[in-house]
Short mmCIF file of C-alpha atoms in Angstrom, two decimals:
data_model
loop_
_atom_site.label_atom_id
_atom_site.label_comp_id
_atom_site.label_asym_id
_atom_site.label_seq_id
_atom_site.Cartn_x
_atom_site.Cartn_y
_atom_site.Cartn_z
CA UNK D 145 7.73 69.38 48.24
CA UNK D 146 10.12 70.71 45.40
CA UNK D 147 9.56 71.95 42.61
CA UNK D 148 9.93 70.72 39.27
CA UNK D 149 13.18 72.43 37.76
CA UNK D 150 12.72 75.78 36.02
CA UNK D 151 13.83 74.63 32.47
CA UNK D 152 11.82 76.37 29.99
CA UNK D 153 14.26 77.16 27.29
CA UNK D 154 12.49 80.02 25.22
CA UNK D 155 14.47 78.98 22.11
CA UNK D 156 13.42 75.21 22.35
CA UNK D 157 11.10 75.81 18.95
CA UNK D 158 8.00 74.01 20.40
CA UNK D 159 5.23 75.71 21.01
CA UNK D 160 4.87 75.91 24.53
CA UNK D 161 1.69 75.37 26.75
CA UNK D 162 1.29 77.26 30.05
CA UNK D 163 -1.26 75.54 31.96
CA UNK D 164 -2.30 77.70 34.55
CA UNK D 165 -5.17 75.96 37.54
CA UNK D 166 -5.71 76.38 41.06
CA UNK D 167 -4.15 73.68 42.98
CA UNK D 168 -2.47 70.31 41.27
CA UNK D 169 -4.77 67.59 43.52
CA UNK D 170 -6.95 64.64 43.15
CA UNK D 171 -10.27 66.75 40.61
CA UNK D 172 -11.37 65.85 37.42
CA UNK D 173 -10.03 69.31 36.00
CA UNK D 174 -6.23 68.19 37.51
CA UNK D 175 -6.88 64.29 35.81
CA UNK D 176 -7.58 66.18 32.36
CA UNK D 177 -4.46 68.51 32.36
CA UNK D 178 -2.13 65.57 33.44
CA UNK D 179 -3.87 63.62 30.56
CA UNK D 180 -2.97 66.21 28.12
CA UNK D 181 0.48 66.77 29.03
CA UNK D 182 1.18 62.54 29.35
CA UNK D 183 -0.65 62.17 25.87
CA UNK D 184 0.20 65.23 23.23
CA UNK D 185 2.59 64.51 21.39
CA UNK D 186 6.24 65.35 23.08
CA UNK D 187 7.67 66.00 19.47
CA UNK D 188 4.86 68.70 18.96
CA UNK D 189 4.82 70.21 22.05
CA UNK D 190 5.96 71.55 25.43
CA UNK D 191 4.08 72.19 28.90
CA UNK D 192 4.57 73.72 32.13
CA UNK D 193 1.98 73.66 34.98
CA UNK D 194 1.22 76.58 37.09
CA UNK D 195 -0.39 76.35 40.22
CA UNK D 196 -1.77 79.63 41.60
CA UNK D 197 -2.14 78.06 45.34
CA UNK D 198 0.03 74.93 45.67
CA UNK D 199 0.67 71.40 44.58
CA UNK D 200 -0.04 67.51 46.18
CA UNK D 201 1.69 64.63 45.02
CA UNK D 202 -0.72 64.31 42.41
CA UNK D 203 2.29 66.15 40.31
CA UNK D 204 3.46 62.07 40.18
CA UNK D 205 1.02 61.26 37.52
CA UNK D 206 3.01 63.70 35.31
CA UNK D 207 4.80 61.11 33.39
CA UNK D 208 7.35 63.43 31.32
CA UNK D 209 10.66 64.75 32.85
CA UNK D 210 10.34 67.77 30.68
CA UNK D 211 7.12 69.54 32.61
CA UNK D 212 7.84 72.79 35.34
CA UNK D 213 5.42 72.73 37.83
CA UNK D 214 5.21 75.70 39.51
CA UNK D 215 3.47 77.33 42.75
CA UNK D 216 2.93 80.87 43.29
CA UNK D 217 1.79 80.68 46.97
CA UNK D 218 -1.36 83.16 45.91
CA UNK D 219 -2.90 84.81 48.85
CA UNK D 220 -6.38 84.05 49.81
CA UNK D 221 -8.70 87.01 47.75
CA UNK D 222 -6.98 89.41 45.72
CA UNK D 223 -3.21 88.70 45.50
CA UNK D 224 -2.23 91.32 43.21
CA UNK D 225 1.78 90.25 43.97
CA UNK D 226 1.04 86.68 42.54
CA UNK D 227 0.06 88.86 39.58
CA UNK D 228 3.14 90.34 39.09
CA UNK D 229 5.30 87.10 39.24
CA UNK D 230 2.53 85.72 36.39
CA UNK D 231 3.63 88.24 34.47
CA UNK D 232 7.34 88.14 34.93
CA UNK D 233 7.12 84.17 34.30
CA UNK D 234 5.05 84.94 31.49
CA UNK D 235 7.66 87.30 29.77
CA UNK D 236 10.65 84.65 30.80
CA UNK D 237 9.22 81.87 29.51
CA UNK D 238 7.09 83.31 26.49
CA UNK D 239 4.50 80.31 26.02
CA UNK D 240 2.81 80.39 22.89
CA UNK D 241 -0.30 79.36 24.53
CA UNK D 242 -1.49 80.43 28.25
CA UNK D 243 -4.76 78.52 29.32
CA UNK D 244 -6.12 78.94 32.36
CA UNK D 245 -9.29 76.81 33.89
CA UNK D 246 -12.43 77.94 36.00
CA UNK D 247 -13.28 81.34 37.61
CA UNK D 248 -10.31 81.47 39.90
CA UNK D 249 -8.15 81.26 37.44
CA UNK D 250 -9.65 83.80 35.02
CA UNK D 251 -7.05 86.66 36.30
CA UNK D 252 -4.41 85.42 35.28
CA UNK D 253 -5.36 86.09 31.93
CA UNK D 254 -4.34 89.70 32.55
CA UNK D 255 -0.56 89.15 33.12
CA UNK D 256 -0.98 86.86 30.11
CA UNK D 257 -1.72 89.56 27.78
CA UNK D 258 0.54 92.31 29.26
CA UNK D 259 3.42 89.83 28.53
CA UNK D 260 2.41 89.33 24.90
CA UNK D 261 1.23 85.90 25.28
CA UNK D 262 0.01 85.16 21.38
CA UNK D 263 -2.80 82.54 22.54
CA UNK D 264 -5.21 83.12 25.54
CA UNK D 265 -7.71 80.01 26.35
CA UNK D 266 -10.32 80.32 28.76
CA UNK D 267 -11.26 76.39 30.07
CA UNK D 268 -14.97 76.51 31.95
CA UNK D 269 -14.74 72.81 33.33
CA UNK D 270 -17.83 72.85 36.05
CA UNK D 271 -19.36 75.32 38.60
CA UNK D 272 -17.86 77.09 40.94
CA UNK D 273 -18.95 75.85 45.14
CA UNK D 274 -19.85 79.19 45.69
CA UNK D 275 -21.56 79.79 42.32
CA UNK D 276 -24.07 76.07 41.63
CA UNK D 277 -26.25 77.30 39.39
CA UNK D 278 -24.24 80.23 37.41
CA UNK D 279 -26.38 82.85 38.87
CA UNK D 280 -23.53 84.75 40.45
CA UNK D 281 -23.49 88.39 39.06
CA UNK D 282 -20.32 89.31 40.53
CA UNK D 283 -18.94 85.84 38.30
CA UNK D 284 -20.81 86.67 35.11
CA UNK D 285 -18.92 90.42 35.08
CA UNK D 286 -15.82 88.84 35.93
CA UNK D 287 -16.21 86.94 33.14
CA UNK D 288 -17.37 89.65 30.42
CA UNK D 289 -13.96 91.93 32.15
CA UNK D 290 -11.78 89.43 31.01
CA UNK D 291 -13.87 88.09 27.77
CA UNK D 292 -12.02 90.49 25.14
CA UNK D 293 -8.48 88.76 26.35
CA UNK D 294 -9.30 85.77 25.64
CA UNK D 295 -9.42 84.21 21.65
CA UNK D 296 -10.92 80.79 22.78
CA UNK D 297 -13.44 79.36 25.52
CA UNK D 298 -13.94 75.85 26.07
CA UNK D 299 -16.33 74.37 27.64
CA UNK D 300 -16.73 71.38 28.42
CA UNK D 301 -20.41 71.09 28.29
CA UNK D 302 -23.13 72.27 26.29
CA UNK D 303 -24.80 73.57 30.00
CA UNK D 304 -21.63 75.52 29.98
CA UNK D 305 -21.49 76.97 26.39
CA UNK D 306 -25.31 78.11 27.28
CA UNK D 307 -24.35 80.23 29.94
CA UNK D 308 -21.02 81.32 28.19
CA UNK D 309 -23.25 82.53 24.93
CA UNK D 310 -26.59 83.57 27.00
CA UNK D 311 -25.45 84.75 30.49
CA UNK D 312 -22.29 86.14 29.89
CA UNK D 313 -22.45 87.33 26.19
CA UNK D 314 -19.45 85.67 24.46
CA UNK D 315 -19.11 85.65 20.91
CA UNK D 316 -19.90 82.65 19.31
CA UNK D 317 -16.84 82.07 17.11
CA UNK D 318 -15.11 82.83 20.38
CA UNK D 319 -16.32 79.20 22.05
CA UNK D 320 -15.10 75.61 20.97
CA UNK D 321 -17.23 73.17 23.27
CA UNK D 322 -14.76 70.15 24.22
CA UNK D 323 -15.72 67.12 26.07
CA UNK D 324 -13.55 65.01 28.07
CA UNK D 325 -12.38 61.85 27.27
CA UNK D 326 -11.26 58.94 29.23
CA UNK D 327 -8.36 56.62 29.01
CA UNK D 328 -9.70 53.49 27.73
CA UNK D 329 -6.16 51.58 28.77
CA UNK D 330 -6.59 52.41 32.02
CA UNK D 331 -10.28 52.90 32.66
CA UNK D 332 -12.03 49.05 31.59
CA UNK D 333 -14.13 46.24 32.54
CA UNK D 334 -12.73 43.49 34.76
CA UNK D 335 -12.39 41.95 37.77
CA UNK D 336 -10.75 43.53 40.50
CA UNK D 337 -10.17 42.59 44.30
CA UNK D 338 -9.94 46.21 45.48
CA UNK D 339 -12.23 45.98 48.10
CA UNK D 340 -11.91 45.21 51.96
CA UNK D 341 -11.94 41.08 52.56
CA UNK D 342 -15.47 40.27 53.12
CA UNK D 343 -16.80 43.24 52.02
CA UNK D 344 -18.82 41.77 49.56
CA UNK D 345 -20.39 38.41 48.60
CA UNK D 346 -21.64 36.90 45.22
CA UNK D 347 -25.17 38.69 46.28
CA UNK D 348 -24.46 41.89 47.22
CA UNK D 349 -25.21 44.63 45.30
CA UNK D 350 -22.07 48.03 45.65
CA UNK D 351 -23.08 51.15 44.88
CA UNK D 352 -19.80 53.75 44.23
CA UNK D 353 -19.22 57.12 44.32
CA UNK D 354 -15.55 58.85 43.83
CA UNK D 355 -14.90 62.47 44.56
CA UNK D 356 -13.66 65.22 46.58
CA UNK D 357 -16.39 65.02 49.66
CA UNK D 358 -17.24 68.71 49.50
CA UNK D 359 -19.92 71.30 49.02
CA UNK D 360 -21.92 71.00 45.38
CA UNK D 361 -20.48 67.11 45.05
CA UNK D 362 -22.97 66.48 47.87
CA UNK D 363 -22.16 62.76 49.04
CA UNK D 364 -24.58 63.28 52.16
CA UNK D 365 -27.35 62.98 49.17
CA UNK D 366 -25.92 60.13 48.80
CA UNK D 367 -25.35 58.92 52.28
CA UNK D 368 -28.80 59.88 53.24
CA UNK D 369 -30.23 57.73 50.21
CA UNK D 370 -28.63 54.84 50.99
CA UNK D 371 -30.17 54.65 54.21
CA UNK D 372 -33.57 55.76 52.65
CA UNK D 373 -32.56 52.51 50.06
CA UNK D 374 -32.89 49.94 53.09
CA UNK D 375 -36.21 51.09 54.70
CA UNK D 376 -37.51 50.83 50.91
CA UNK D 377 -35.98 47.34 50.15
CA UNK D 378 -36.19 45.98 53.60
CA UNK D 379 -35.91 42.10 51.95
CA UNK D 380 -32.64 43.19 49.94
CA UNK D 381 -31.06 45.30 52.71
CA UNK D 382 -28.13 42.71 53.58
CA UNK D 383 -27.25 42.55 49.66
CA UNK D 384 -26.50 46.31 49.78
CA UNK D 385 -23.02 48.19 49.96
CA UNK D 386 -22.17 51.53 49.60
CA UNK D 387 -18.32 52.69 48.59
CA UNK D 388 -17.49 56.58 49.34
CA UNK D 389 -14.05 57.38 47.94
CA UNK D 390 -12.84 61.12 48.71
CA UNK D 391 -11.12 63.47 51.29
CA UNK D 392 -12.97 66.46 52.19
CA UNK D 393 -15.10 68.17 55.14
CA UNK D 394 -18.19 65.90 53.97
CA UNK D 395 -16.34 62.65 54.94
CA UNK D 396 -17.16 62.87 58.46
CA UNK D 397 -20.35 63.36 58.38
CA UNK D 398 -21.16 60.82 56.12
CA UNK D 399 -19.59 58.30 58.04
CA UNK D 400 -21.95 59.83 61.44
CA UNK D 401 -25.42 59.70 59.47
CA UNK D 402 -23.92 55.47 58.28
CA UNK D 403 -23.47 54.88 61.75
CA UNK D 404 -26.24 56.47 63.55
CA UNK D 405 -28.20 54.26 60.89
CA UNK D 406 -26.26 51.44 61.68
CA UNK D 407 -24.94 50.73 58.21
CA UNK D 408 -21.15 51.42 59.01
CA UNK D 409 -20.45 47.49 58.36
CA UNK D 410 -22.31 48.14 55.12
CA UNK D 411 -20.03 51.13 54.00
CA UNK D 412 -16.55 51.47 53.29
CA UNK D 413 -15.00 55.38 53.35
CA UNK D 414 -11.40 54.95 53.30
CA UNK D 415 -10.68 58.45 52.38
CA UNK D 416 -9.05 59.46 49.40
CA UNK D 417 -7.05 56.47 46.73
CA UNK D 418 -5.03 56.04 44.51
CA UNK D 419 -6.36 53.01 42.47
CA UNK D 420 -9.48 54.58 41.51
CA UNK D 421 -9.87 52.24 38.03
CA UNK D 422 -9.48 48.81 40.36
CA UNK D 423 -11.49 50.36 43.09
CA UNK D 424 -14.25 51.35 39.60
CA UNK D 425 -14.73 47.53 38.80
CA UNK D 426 -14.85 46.82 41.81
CA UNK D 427 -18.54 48.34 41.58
CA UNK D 428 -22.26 47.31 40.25
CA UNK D 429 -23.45 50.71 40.02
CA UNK D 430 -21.57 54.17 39.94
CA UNK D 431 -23.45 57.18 41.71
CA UNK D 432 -22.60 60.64 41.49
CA UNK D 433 -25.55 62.46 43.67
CA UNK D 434 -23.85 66.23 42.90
CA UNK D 435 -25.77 69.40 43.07
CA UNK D 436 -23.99 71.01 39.68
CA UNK D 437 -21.36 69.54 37.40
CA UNK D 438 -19.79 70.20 34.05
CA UNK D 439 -18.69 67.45 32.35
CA UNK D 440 -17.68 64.71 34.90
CA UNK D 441 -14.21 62.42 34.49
CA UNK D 442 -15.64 60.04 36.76
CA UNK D 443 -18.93 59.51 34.85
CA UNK D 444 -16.83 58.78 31.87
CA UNK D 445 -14.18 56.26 33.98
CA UNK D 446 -16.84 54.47 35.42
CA UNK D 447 -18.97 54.61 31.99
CA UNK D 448 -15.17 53.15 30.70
CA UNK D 449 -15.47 50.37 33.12
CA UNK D 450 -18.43 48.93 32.07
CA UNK D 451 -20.84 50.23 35.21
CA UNK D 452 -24.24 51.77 34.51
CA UNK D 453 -24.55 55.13 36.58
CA UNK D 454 -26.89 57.07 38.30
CA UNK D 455 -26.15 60.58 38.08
CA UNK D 456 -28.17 63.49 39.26
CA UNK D 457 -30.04 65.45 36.44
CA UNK D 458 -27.71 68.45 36.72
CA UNK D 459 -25.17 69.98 34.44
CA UNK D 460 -23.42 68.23 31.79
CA UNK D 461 -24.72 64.77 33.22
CA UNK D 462 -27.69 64.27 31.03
CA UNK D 463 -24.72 64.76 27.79
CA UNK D 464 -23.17 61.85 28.99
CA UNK D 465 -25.88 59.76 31.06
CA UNK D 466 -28.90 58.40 28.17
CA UNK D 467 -31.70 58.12 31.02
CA UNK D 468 -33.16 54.49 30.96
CA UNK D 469 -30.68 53.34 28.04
CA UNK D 470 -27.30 54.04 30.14
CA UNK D 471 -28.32 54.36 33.05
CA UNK D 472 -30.77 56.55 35.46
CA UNK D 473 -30.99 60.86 36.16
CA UNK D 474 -33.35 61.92 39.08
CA UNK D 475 -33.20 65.24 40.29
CA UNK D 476 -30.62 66.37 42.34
CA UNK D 477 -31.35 66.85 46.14
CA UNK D 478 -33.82 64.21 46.79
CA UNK D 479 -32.60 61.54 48.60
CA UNK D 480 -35.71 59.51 48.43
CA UNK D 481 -35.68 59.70 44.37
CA UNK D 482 -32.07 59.05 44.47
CA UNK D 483 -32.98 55.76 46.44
CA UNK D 484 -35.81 54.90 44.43
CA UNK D 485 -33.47 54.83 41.13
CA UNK D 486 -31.02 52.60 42.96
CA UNK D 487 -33.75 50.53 43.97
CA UNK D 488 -34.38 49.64 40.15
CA UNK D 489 -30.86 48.04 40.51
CA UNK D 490 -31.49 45.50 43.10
CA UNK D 491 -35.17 44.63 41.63
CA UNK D 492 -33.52 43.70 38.41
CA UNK D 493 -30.39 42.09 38.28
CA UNK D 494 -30.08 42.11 34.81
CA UNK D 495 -30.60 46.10 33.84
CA UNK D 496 -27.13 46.88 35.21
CA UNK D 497 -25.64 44.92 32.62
CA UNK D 498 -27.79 46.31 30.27
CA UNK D 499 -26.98 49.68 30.97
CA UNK D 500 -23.60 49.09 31.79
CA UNK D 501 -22.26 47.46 28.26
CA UNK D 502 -24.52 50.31 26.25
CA UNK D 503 -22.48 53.12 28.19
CA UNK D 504 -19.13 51.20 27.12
CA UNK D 505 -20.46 51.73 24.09
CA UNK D 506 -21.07 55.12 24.03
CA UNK D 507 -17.40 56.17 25.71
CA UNK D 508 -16.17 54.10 22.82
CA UNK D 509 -17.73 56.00 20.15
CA UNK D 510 -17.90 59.77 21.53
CA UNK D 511 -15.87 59.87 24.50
CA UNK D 512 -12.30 58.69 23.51
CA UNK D 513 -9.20 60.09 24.90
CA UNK D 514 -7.93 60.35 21.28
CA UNK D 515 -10.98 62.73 20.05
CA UNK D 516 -10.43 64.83 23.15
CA UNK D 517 -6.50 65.29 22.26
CA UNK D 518 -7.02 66.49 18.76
CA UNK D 519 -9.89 68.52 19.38
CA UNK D 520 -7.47 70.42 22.04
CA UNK D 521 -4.48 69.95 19.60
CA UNK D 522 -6.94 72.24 16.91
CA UNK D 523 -7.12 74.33 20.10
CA UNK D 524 -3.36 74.84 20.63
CA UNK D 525 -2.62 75.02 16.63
CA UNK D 526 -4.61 77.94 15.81
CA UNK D 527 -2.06 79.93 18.05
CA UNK D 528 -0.16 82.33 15.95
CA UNK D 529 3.56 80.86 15.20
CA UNK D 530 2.66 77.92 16.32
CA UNK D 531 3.64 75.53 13.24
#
């Protein structure tokens, strides 16, 4: 796939905004970057995309001409190479801001500072698959290493600015907590055919989950409580359906445990989509049975469009989830408790609506796209020369 062209033009006098991740693909983290580039202002600023690994055609969502997106190829482990081309991009294109996202990431802060880059931001959007819980060591020094070339941390929780203040040790004025916000145009109630033809019926009852099908996202939680939700509502079990939307090493095992239970006509896995807010109202109920999060984008889209979700009580999902008012939190790992809490939702009919229009409510009021973009705008501002 080719790249976006190279046309940073250092005396274009917008501030520009390096945006440096791991790999431009379907993630929450990826949907919040493309949302800031498509929605801050063009006449305020500039942005360029840097992908350490590589890019997917997810780079389409990127809807101004005016954004590099480049791929550095990094090695696997220490790529100290990749290192040196940050630094001789950074001292090319001489961004006013360089903000990079998550622990893999963190390095390039380095080649950030050599080159003089004015503003260094530090994003921690969620937990790491080989790090759940934040009780890494080798993560925590990584992050104090790199803590005094940084001037801002955001996380996007307040589980996250914990561990950033307590675990780690960074300065307080040092951390702006952000949360995401959703795209109310595009994320909203309705009706939507999205699903397979005869899928579903005016009884059933579709449960939803959307999400790379990996590691701490955990859809076999989900899989497994499903099947668990049958045996417990034996009467109801031809009402229920189960949605899985997501690419990843979990998908096919999934699919085995459905079909060894003989539910595969009552699940639908059709790998990873691209209609994700038609395929959202398509829904009753939104799950999301992960074993860590940060602040989740697909809480908040589903949350958007109207659905009541059960989430699992990890992470940031109990700042965005009010248990019992929009929606349900049992503990994470526990397929039977997971089942039990969607079994609320096919006992009574009317407490997904319930929960459903009081967690429109609540994107409305605290979760807008337009309080995210200033609060990163504030972000990007405070960077020397930047006005």
């Amino acid at each position: 796939m080719p790249e976006q062209p190279d046309n940073i033009d250092p005396s274009d006098p917008r501030p520009l905004i390096v945006h440096v991740i791991y790999r431009l693909q379907v993630g929450g983290l990826e949907n919040g970057v493309v949302n800031l580039v498509n929605h801050l202002p063009r006449e305020r600023y500039r942005h360029a995309i840097v992908c350490l690994a590589d890019y997917t055609d997810f780079r389409e969502r990127i809807r101004r001409d005016d954004v590099a997106v480049i791929a550095m190829h990094k090695r696997p482990g220490q790529d100290f190479g990749t290192l040196w081309r940050l630094y001789k991009l950074f001292r090319r294109w001489r961004p006013a801001v360089v903000h990079t996202r998550n622990i893999g990431c963190l390095e390039a802060q380095l080649p950030a500072w050599l080159a003089r880059a004015p503003w260094r931001v530090h994003g921690e959007h969620g937990w790491d698959v080989n790090d759940p819980d934040g009780s890494n060591r080798t993560y925590r020094w990584l992050r104090r290493l790199h803590a005094p070339l940084v001037h801002r941390f955001i996380p996007l929780s307040g589980h996250l600015d914990d561990y950033l203040r307590s675990a780690v040790g960074i300065a307080p004025r040092k951390i702006r907590r952000i949360y995401n916000g959703v795209d109310t145009d595009t994320f909203h109630p309705g009706a939507s055919d999205a699903l397979p033809r005869g899928f579903r019926d005016d009884e059933s009852v579709v449960f939803g989950t959307v999400g790379r099908m990996h590691g701490v996202k955990d859809q076999l939680n989900l899989a497994r409580a499903f099947i668990a939700l049958h045996r417990r509502c034996p009467q109801q079990a031809h009402r229920l359906r189960l949605v899985m939307i997501g690419d990843g090493p979990l998908h096919t095992e999934c699919l085995c445990e459905l079909q060894d239970a003989g539910l595969e006509d009552q699940a639908w896995l059709p790998g990873a989509r691209h209609d994700i807010p038609r395929i959202l109202r398509a829904l009753d109920v939104f799950v999301l049975p992960s074993q860590a999060e940060g602040i989740s984008n697909t809480i908040l889209e589903a949350m958007a469009c109207g659905l009541p979700v059960v989430a699992t009580r990890v992470g940031g999902n109990p700042e965005l989830v009010e248990e019992d008012t929009t929606g349900l939190l049992p503990p994470a790992q526990d397929p039977q408790a997971l089942a039990e809490a969607m079994c609320r939702y096919v006992d009574e009919p009317d407490l997904a609506a319930r929960h459903g229009s009081a967690g429109l409510a609540r994107i409305q009021e605290h979760f807008s796209l337009q309080h995210m973009l200033a609060n990163y705008a504030a972000v990007y501002d405070a960077a020397p020369g930047s006005h």
